[in-house]
């Protein structure tokens, strides 16, 4: 759509509405940047702009940095925003009931590991000089001088409200060149640690370098989301404002949070497609393709300032699509799929899909009609709103709309 409307579309040949599986099954995926790119875009569009009920992501990011990297409730709140749509879990975000984010503890642990491994500097302001102790006795004898004014001067109201430390300014716009240079230098100097500790996936034979999520693909996508073309005028990944003394630290903390969630959701499993993980009576419903953790992906309408903008993809109940990756734990279900059919469950003891009789997931779905919007990529982008935005800013709709 970006290409049609005259905007420089990053992926003009991929229609993310007609073929959302293009995220995991295109030439841009394996060893490339696409699975990283859509995650960075999702983060910039939905996480960095989060501002509800007094909780503003950028302000809380700065508070965490200024507060000495100690209040890790910040990470749990971000887990809630990303995974269930609200910042104070257990809470009711995308679902009709209060739930907890999936793997919340693991996300928090990975975030802290990022900060430790990359030695994020802690630039605290110097303490104020100590107040001198009072002298033991008056230096001079008291005098009886005449008062200098006829009457005490009255104290008026202050002319201005005291200012507080400002939040970073360059949030939605293109990051300053200095911020880009600083973050790239910091990452390049830590490349070996990044690959060793973060780009590792768990296989039955042990931990191995990820096949899908590579250093090269990550750096390419980050460059495009900070200096290149494709994200639109407002969806830039925040890497610092280039002005504050702790600008680099702010960018690294934002990046640490992004990567921590990516490791937990996708990199750990070397998976591009969402894993089928939610059980009902010790069975994995095939209809989990329609949504997990209380969500219904085909009903994820855009809200807030995006409501009514027409971003959402249309749902086609006859669309057929098959995932290509899945979890590797013992008895794990095969890749998710969608199509015009009723479905059952995966029997992890027998290693078989049982569809007769149909078997419902926790939301009561026993079919996969119109259920092609499961999570994909490093951030597991889900739902018709998210895929519609990808198409609008990065995909075929961007290429054809000529705006």
Tab-separated table of C-alpha atoms in Angstrom:
chain	number	residue	atom	x	y	z
A	1	UNK	CA	0.000	0.000	0.000
A	2	UNK	CA	2.864	2.415	0.716
A	3	UNK	CA	4.102	1.939	-2.815
A	4	UNK	CA	0.661	2.594	-4.369
A	5	UNK	CA	0.269	5.795	-2.358
A	6	UNK	CA	3.684	7.085	-3.335
A	7	UNK	CA	5.412	6.346	-0.025
A	8	UNK	CA	8.673	4.366	-0.169
A	9	UNK	CA	7.388	0.913	0.789
A	10	UNK	CA	9.953	-1.393	2.311
A	11	UNK	CA	8.232	-4.580	1.097
A	12	UNK	CA	6.130	-3.568	-1.930
A	13	UNK	CA	5.582	-7.154	-3.083
A	14	UNK	CA	4.152	-8.449	0.204
A	15	UNK	CA	0.469	-7.893	0.897
A	16	UNK	CA	0.357	-8.471	4.641
A	17	UNK	CA	-3.456	-8.609	4.533
A	18	UNK	CA	-3.770	-11.178	1.779
A	19	UNK	CA	-0.715	-13.124	2.884
A	20	UNK	CA	0.232	-12.470	6.543
A	21	UNK	CA	2.324	-15.634	6.406
A	22	UNK	CA	4.688	-13.634	4.201
A	23	UNK	CA	6.395	-12.572	7.436
A	24	UNK	CA	7.660	-16.139	7.933
A	25	UNK	CA	7.546	-17.588	4.420
A	26	UNK	CA	9.107	-15.011	2.110
A	27	UNK	CA	12.547	-14.519	0.624
A	28	UNK	CA	13.054	-11.677	3.105
A	29	UNK	CA	12.784	-13.961	6.146
A	30	UNK	CA	15.549	-16.513	6.389
A	31	UNK	CA	18.803	-14.878	7.374
A	32	UNK	CA	17.198	-11.527	6.608
A	33	UNK	CA	15.628	-8.582	8.337
A	34	UNK	CA	11.854	-8.930	7.886
A	35	UNK	CA	11.104	-10.807	11.096
A	36	UNK	CA	13.121	-8.153	12.970
A	37	UNK	CA	11.693	-5.231	11.023
A	38	UNK	CA	8.047	-5.885	11.789
A	39	UNK	CA	8.918	-6.347	15.459
A	40	UNK	CA	10.699	-2.997	15.642
A	41	UNK	CA	7.778	-1.411	13.814
A	42	UNK	CA	5.277	-2.942	16.248
A	43	UNK	CA	7.336	-1.686	19.191
A	44	UNK	CA	7.525	1.845	17.816
A	45	UNK	CA	3.838	1.916	16.904
A	46	UNK	CA	2.277	0.313	19.979
A	47	UNK	CA	4.742	0.237	22.888
A	48	UNK	CA	6.615	3.538	22.605
A	49	UNK	CA	3.338	5.428	22.153
A	50	UNK	CA	1.565	3.772	25.106
A	51	UNK	CA	0.010	6.407	27.391
A	52	UNK	CA	-2.945	5.236	29.510
A	53	UNK	CA	-4.205	5.921	33.016
A	54	UNK	CA	-1.149	7.957	33.948
A	55	UNK	CA	1.358	5.386	32.661
A	56	UNK	CA	3.451	6.778	29.808
A	57	UNK	CA	6.078	4.465	28.349
A	58	UNK	CA	8.717	7.095	27.580
A	59	UNK	CA	8.312	8.780	30.958
A	60	UNK	CA	8.585	5.445	32.764
A	61	UNK	CA	11.631	4.562	30.656
A	62	UNK	CA	13.307	7.749	31.822
A	63	UNK	CA	12.264	7.172	35.438
A	64	UNK	CA	13.824	3.721	35.325
A	65	UNK	CA	17.078	5.167	33.973
A	66	UNK	CA	17.178	8.125	36.385
A	67	UNK	CA	16.239	5.899	39.307
A	68	UNK	CA	19.360	3.776	39.064
A	69	UNK	CA	18.022	0.736	37.172
A	70	UNK	CA	16.368	-0.745	40.256
A	71	UNK	CA	12.591	-0.679	39.726
A	72	UNK	CA	12.113	-3.711	37.491
A	73	UNK	CA	8.350	-3.367	37.751
A	74	UNK	CA	8.913	-1.288	34.607
A	75	UNK	CA	9.677	-4.478	32.665
A	76	UNK	CA	6.615	-6.277	34.023
A	77	UNK	CA	4.445	-3.351	32.955
A	78	UNK	CA	5.901	-3.455	29.431
A	79	UNK	CA	5.295	-7.213	29.338
A	80	UNK	CA	1.657	-6.509	30.089
A	81	UNK	CA	1.356	-3.857	27.376
A	82	UNK	CA	2.927	-6.065	24.732
A	83	UNK	CA	1.334	-9.375	25.644
A	84	UNK	CA	-2.126	-8.482	26.972
A	85	UNK	CA	-2.609	-4.773	26.188
A	86	UNK	CA	-2.419	-3.213	29.668
A	87	UNK	CA	0.354	-2.100	32.023
A	88	UNK	CA	-0.779	-3.344	35.451
A	89	UNK	CA	-1.199	-7.137	35.203
A	90	UNK	CA	-3.206	-9.065	36.033
A	91	UNK	CA	-5.442	-6.792	34.002
A	92	UNK	CA	-8.060	-6.744	31.288
A	93	UNK	CA	-6.496	-5.506	28.082
A	94	UNK	CA	-7.197	-7.453	24.917
A	95	UNK	CA	-9.369	-10.021	26.698
A	96	UNK	CA	-12.638	-9.964	28.624
A	97	UNK	CA	-10.997	-11.093	31.851
A	98	UNK	CA	-7.925	-10.125	33.866
A	99	UNK	CA	-4.879	-12.196	32.896
A	100	UNK	CA	-1.111	-12.238	33.414
A	101	UNK	CA	1.456	-11.885	30.595
A	102	UNK	CA	2.871	-15.137	29.269
A	103	UNK	CA	6.372	-15.878	30.673
A	104	UNK	CA	6.539	-12.596	32.617
A	105	UNK	CA	9.376	-13.697	34.916
A	106	UNK	CA	11.513	-14.887	32.009
A	107	UNK	CA	11.088	-11.558	30.198
A	108	UNK	CA	12.250	-9.693	33.302
A	109	UNK	CA	15.263	-11.970	33.805
A	110	UNK	CA	16.346	-11.599	30.177
A	111	UNK	CA	16.063	-7.806	30.397
A	112	UNK	CA	18.346	-7.728	33.432
A	113	UNK	CA	20.807	-10.055	31.691
A	114	UNK	CA	20.954	-7.630	28.744
A	115	UNK	CA	21.830	-4.736	31.064
A	116	UNK	CA	24.516	-6.808	32.812
A	117	UNK	CA	26.095	-8.263	29.683
A	118	UNK	CA	26.199	-4.944	27.863
A	119	UNK	CA	27.383	-3.014	30.896
A	120	UNK	CA	24.852	-0.246	30.474
A	121	UNK	CA	26.546	2.730	32.120
A	122	UNK	CA	24.864	4.274	35.095
A	123	UNK	CA	25.328	8.004	34.726
A	124	UNK	CA	24.016	9.353	37.979
A	125	UNK	CA	24.193	13.131	38.564
A	126	UNK	CA	26.931	14.080	41.027
A	127	UNK	CA	25.687	14.636	44.586
A	128	UNK	CA	25.379	18.248	45.777
A	129	UNK	CA	28.264	19.579	47.892
A	130	UNK	CA	27.781	19.053	51.627
A	131	UNK	CA	26.292	21.900	53.622
A	132	UNK	CA	28.973	23.564	55.813
A	133	UNK	CA	28.607	22.928	59.524
A	134	UNK	CA	27.645	25.967	61.609
A	135	UNK	CA	30.508	27.670	63.410
A	136	UNK	CA	30.645	26.948	67.155
A	137	UNK	CA	30.309	30.612	68.083
A	138	UNK	CA	29.315	33.876	66.341
A	139	UNK	CA	32.197	35.408	64.446
A	140	UNK	CA	31.273	38.979	65.319
A	141	UNK	CA	29.534	40.698	68.161
A	142	UNK	CA	25.867	41.486	67.373
A	143	UNK	CA	25.223	45.083	66.240
A	144	UNK	CA	22.261	47.370	66.700
A	145	UNK	CA	22.023	48.681	63.159
A	146	UNK	CA	18.891	50.479	61.970
A	147	UNK	CA	16.527	48.372	59.779
A	148	UNK	CA	17.115	48.904	56.057
A	149	UNK	CA	13.423	49.031	55.155
A	150	UNK	CA	10.447	50.653	56.695
A	151	UNK	CA	8.500	47.388	56.866
A	152	UNK	CA	9.186	43.718	56.116
A	153	UNK	CA	8.967	42.889	52.459
A	154	UNK	CA	5.930	40.713	51.696
A	155	UNK	CA	6.518	37.428	49.927
A	156	UNK	CA	4.475	37.110	46.753
A	157	UNK	CA	3.468	34.034	44.812
A	158	UNK	CA	6.213	32.432	42.732
A	159	UNK	CA	6.190	33.624	39.142
A	160	UNK	CA	6.676	30.185	37.588
A	161	UNK	CA	6.074	26.584	38.505
A	162	UNK	CA	9.368	24.773	39.164
A	163	UNK	CA	10.405	22.682	36.187
A	164	UNK	CA	10.984	18.962	36.348
A	165	UNK	CA	13.405	16.885	34.359
A	166	UNK	CA	12.043	16.736	30.842
A	167	UNK	CA	11.291	13.538	28.977
A	168	UNK	CA	13.175	12.771	25.770
A	169	UNK	CA	11.964	14.875	22.867
A	170	UNK	CA	12.800	12.960	19.705
A	171	UNK	CA	10.327	10.130	20.139
A	172	UNK	CA	8.226	9.921	17.008
A	173	UNK	CA	10.498	11.714	14.559
A	174	UNK	CA	13.671	10.476	12.897
A	175	UNK	CA	16.373	9.962	15.568
A	176	UNK	CA	19.284	12.440	15.527
A	177	UNK	CA	22.403	11.261	13.695
A	178	UNK	CA	24.427	11.402	16.911
A	179	UNK	CA	22.020	9.029	18.660
A	180	UNK	CA	22.223	6.595	15.734
A	181	UNK	CA	26.030	6.642	15.752
A	182	UNK	CA	26.221	6.147	19.521
A	183	UNK	CA	23.841	3.191	19.626
A	184	UNK	CA	25.493	1.455	16.661
A	185	UNK	CA	28.960	1.872	18.198
A	186	UNK	CA	27.723	0.461	21.501
A	187	UNK	CA	26.122	-2.524	19.778
A	188	UNK	CA	29.075	-3.258	17.497
A	189	UNK	CA	31.465	-3.262	20.437
A	190	UNK	CA	29.217	-5.847	22.101
A	191	UNK	CA	28.455	-8.000	19.056
A	192	UNK	CA	30.095	-11.170	20.400
A	193	UNK	CA	28.149	-10.958	23.665
A	194	UNK	CA	24.933	-10.184	21.796
A	195	UNK	CA	25.299	-13.300	19.662
A	196	UNK	CA	26.539	-15.485	22.498
A	197	UNK	CA	23.911	-14.667	25.104
A	198	UNK	CA	20.861	-13.472	23.179
A	199	UNK	CA	20.805	-14.970	19.669
A	200	UNK	CA	20.714	-18.532	20.988
A	201	UNK	CA	17.857	-20.986	20.519
A	202	UNK	CA	16.971	-24.131	22.429
A	203	UNK	CA	17.018	-27.409	20.510
A	204	UNK	CA	16.673	-30.962	21.821
A	205	UNK	CA	20.454	-31.292	21.385
A	206	UNK	CA	21.201	-28.092	23.339
A	207	UNK	CA	21.511	-24.359	22.729
A	208	UNK	CA	22.626	-23.324	19.230
A	209	UNK	CA	22.922	-20.043	17.314
A	210	UNK	CA	19.537	-18.992	16.008
A	211	UNK	CA	18.928	-19.764	12.359
A	212	UNK	CA	16.136	-17.202	11.928
A	213	UNK	CA	17.378	-14.344	14.087
A	214	UNK	CA	20.849	-13.207	13.074
A	215	UNK	CA	23.058	-10.274	14.018
A	216	UNK	CA	23.141	-9.080	10.411
A	217	UNK	CA	19.350	-9.112	10.075
A	218	UNK	CA	18.932	-7.312	13.405
A	219	UNK	CA	21.377	-4.526	12.547
A	220	UNK	CA	19.888	-4.046	9.068
A	221	UNK	CA	16.377	-3.717	10.473
A	222	UNK	CA	17.477	-1.357	13.259
A	223	UNK	CA	19.220	0.898	10.743
A	224	UNK	CA	16.077	1.090	8.629
A	225	UNK	CA	13.966	1.900	11.677
A	226	UNK	CA	16.351	4.679	12.706
A	227	UNK	CA	17.776	6.080	9.454
A	228	UNK	CA	16.215	4.322	6.486
A	229	UNK	CA	12.923	4.297	4.646
A	230	UNK	CA	9.750	2.448	5.404
A	231	UNK	CA	8.429	3.175	8.883
A	232	UNK	CA	6.469	6.287	7.930
A	233	UNK	CA	6.950	9.691	9.496
A	234	UNK	CA	6.137	8.707	13.081
A	235	UNK	CA	7.163	5.106	13.615
A	236	UNK	CA	10.864	5.386	14.373
A	237	UNK	CA	12.481	3.188	16.997
A	238	UNK	CA	13.599	5.310	19.958
A	239	UNK	CA	17.372	5.093	20.563
A	240	UNK	CA	17.842	8.270	22.599
A	241	UNK	CA	17.391	11.944	21.883
A	242	UNK	CA	21.064	12.679	21.159
A	243	UNK	CA	21.006	15.575	23.627
A	244	UNK	CA	20.476	14.321	27.173
A	245	UNK	CA	23.550	13.215	29.165
A	246	UNK	CA	21.965	9.772	29.446
A	247	UNK	CA	20.691	9.627	25.852
A	248	UNK	CA	22.645	6.464	25.035
A	249	UNK	CA	21.458	4.750	28.217
A	250	UNK	CA	17.832	5.535	27.355
A	251	UNK	CA	18.291	3.994	23.924
A	252	UNK	CA	19.987	0.893	25.326
A	253	UNK	CA	17.248	0.372	27.922
A	254	UNK	CA	14.578	0.602	25.214
A	255	UNK	CA	16.550	-1.851	23.114
A	256	UNK	CA	17.066	-4.161	26.107
A	257	UNK	CA	13.334	-4.290	26.714
A	258	UNK	CA	12.660	-5.015	23.038
A	259	UNK	CA	15.246	-7.794	22.833
A	260	UNK	CA	14.172	-9.359	26.146
A	261	UNK	CA	10.650	-9.812	24.846
A	262	UNK	CA	11.952	-11.058	21.502
A	263	UNK	CA	14.113	-13.700	23.165
A	264	UNK	CA	11.238	-14.931	25.320
A	265	UNK	CA	8.646	-15.012	22.542
A	266	UNK	CA	10.563	-16.144	19.474
A	267	UNK	CA	14.367	-16.311	19.541
A	268	UNK	CA	14.445	-18.879	22.342
A	269	UNK	CA	12.441	-21.269	20.174
A	270	UNK	CA	13.985	-20.151	16.849
A	271	UNK	CA	10.375	-19.703	15.847
A	272	UNK	CA	8.792	-17.208	13.478
A	273	UNK	CA	5.203	-18.426	13.827
A	274	UNK	CA	3.445	-18.288	17.184
A	275	UNK	CA	3.672	-21.491	19.198
A	276	UNK	CA	0.515	-23.343	20.144
A	277	UNK	CA	1.013	-23.308	23.928
A	278	UNK	CA	-2.370	-22.899	25.654
A	279	UNK	CA	-3.855	-26.183	26.897
A	280	UNK	CA	-7.431	-27.246	27.657
A	281	UNK	CA	-7.766	-30.437	29.689
A	282	UNK	CA	-4.129	-31.286	28.896
A	283	UNK	CA	-4.754	-30.932	25.162
A	284	UNK	CA	-3.630	-28.300	22.648
A	285	UNK	CA	-6.665	-27.020	20.700
A	286	UNK	CA	-5.958	-26.522	16.991
A	287	UNK	CA	-8.214	-23.459	17.197
A	288	UNK	CA	-5.549	-21.654	19.238
A	289	UNK	CA	-4.674	-20.189	15.852
A	290	UNK	CA	-7.672	-17.907	16.462
A	291	UNK	CA	-6.133	-16.476	19.618
A	292	UNK	CA	-4.445	-17.319	22.907
A	293	UNK	CA	-4.191	-15.676	26.313
A	294	UNK	CA	-7.725	-14.326	26.084
A	295	UNK	CA	-7.378	-12.722	22.654
A	296	UNK	CA	-9.301	-13.134	19.404
A	297	UNK	CA	-6.902	-12.008	16.703
A	298	UNK	CA	-9.482	-11.498	13.974
A	299	UNK	CA	-11.396	-9.144	16.295
A	300	UNK	CA	-8.375	-6.988	17.233
A	301	UNK	CA	-9.678	-3.670	15.921
A	302	UNK	CA	-7.519	-0.543	15.976
A	303	UNK	CA	-8.291	1.761	18.904
A	304	UNK	CA	-7.386	5.219	20.141
A	305	UNK	CA	-6.144	7.610	17.484
A	306	UNK	CA	-6.080	4.808	14.910
A	307	UNK	CA	-9.751	3.935	15.303
A	308	UNK	CA	-11.734	4.509	12.132
A	309	UNK	CA	-8.641	4.999	9.955
A	310	UNK	CA	-9.287	1.829	7.961
A	311	UNK	CA	-6.038	0.088	8.827
A	312	UNK	CA	-7.576	-3.306	9.626
A	313	UNK	CA	-7.269	-6.217	7.226
A	314	UNK	CA	-10.527	-7.792	6.078
A	315	UNK	CA	-11.259	-11.232	7.478
A	316	UNK	CA	-11.879	-13.972	4.914
A	317	UNK	CA	-13.278	-17.124	6.528
A	318	UNK	CA	-12.183	-19.216	3.528
A	319	UNK	CA	-8.521	-18.112	3.614
A	320	UNK	CA	-6.102	-21.010	4.020
A	321	UNK	CA	-2.639	-20.593	5.443
A	322	UNK	CA	-0.068	-22.799	7.139
A	323	UNK	CA	2.670	-21.835	9.545
A	324	UNK	CA	6.198	-23.145	9.068
A	325	UNK	CA	7.716	-23.150	12.561
A	326	UNK	CA	6.649	-24.511	15.924
A	327	UNK	CA	8.021	-25.225	19.396
A	328	UNK	CA	10.455	-28.083	19.970
A	329	UNK	CA	9.537	-29.227	23.457
A	330	UNK	CA	8.536	-32.880	23.801
A	331	UNK	CA	5.020	-33.370	22.470
A	332	UNK	CA	4.807	-29.839	21.051
A	333	UNK	CA	1.987	-29.273	18.513
A	334	UNK	CA	2.751	-28.714	14.816
A	335	UNK	CA	2.565	-25.246	13.214
A	336	UNK	CA	-0.687	-23.303	13.403
A	337	UNK	CA	-2.940	-23.149	10.356
A	338	UNK	CA	-6.231	-21.605	9.277
A	339	UNK	CA	-8.978	-22.602	6.851
A	340	UNK	CA	-12.687	-23.224	6.410
A	341	UNK	CA	-13.011	-26.185	8.758
A	342	UNK	CA	-13.890	-27.337	12.254
A	343	UNK	CA	-10.962	-28.582	14.305
A	344	UNK	CA	-10.050	-30.690	17.307
A	345	UNK	CA	-6.855	-30.904	19.314
A	346	UNK	CA	-3.270	-32.114	19.280
A	347	UNK	CA	-2.701	-35.234	21.359
A	348	UNK	CA	0.830	-34.724	22.667
A	349	UNK	CA	1.030	-38.272	23.998
A	350	UNK	CA	0.218	-39.949	20.683
A	351	UNK	CA	1.632	-37.211	18.450
A	352	UNK	CA	-1.633	-36.992	16.480
A	353	UNK	CA	-4.174	-34.361	15.495
A	354	UNK	CA	-7.661	-35.496	16.540
A	355	UNK	CA	-10.500	-33.606	14.806
A	356	UNK	CA	-13.470	-35.871	15.498
A	357	UNK	CA	-15.259	-34.694	17.520
A	358	UNK	CA	-14.352	-30.958	17.332
A	359	UNK	CA	-12.601	-29.591	20.411
A	360	UNK	CA	-12.840	-25.960	21.608
A	361	UNK	CA	-10.133	-23.682	22.926
A	362	UNK	CA	-10.524	-21.544	26.053
A	363	UNK	CA	-12.492	-18.964	24.051
A	364	UNK	CA	-14.973	-21.597	22.852
A	365	UNK	CA	-13.715	-21.769	19.265
A	366	UNK	CA	-13.694	-25.216	17.620
A	367	UNK	CA	-12.777	-24.060	14.110
A	368	UNK	CA	-10.076	-22.028	12.343
A	369	UNK	CA	-12.236	-19.971	9.968
A	370	UNK	CA	-10.686	-16.540	9.452
A	371	UNK	CA	-7.998	-17.386	12.009
A	372	UNK	CA	-4.896	-16.517	9.970
A	373	UNK	CA	-3.686	-13.654	12.183
A	374	UNK	CA	-1.535	-15.478	14.747
A	375	UNK	CA	1.727	-14.009	15.975
A	376	UNK	CA	4.752	-13.845	13.691
A	377	UNK	CA	8.267	-12.442	13.838
A	378	UNK	CA	10.426	-11.490	16.797
A	379	UNK	CA	7.580	-9.600	18.531
A	380	UNK	CA	4.900	-12.084	17.482
A	381	UNK	CA	2.782	-9.410	15.761
A	382	UNK	CA	-0.874	-10.463	15.978
A	383	UNK	CA	-4.312	-9.353	14.832
A	384	UNK	CA	-5.973	-7.638	11.890
A	385	UNK	CA	-5.076	-4.145	13.110
A	386	UNK	CA	-1.353	-4.882	13.388
A	387	UNK	CA	-1.138	-6.619	9.999
A	388	UNK	CA	-3.171	-3.838	8.422
A	389	UNK	CA	-0.690	-1.266	9.709
A	390	UNK	CA	2.208	-3.315	8.400
A	391	UNK	CA	0.573	-3.283	4.991
A	392	UNK	CA	-0.179	0.430	5.173
A	393	UNK	CA	3.353	1.515	6.098
A	394	UNK	CA	5.623	-1.261	4.835
A	395	UNK	CA	3.785	-3.522	2.394
A	396	UNK	CA	1.948	-3.621	-0.888
A	397	UNK	CA	-0.757	-1.179	0.179
A	398	UNK	CA	1.963	1.343	0.964
A	399	UNK	CA	3.439	0.810	-2.501
A	400	UNK	CA	0.159	1.212	-4.420
A	401	UNK	CA	-1.528	4.105	-2.611
A	402	UNK	CA	0.971	6.809	-3.627
A	403	UNK	CA	0.664	8.934	-0.511
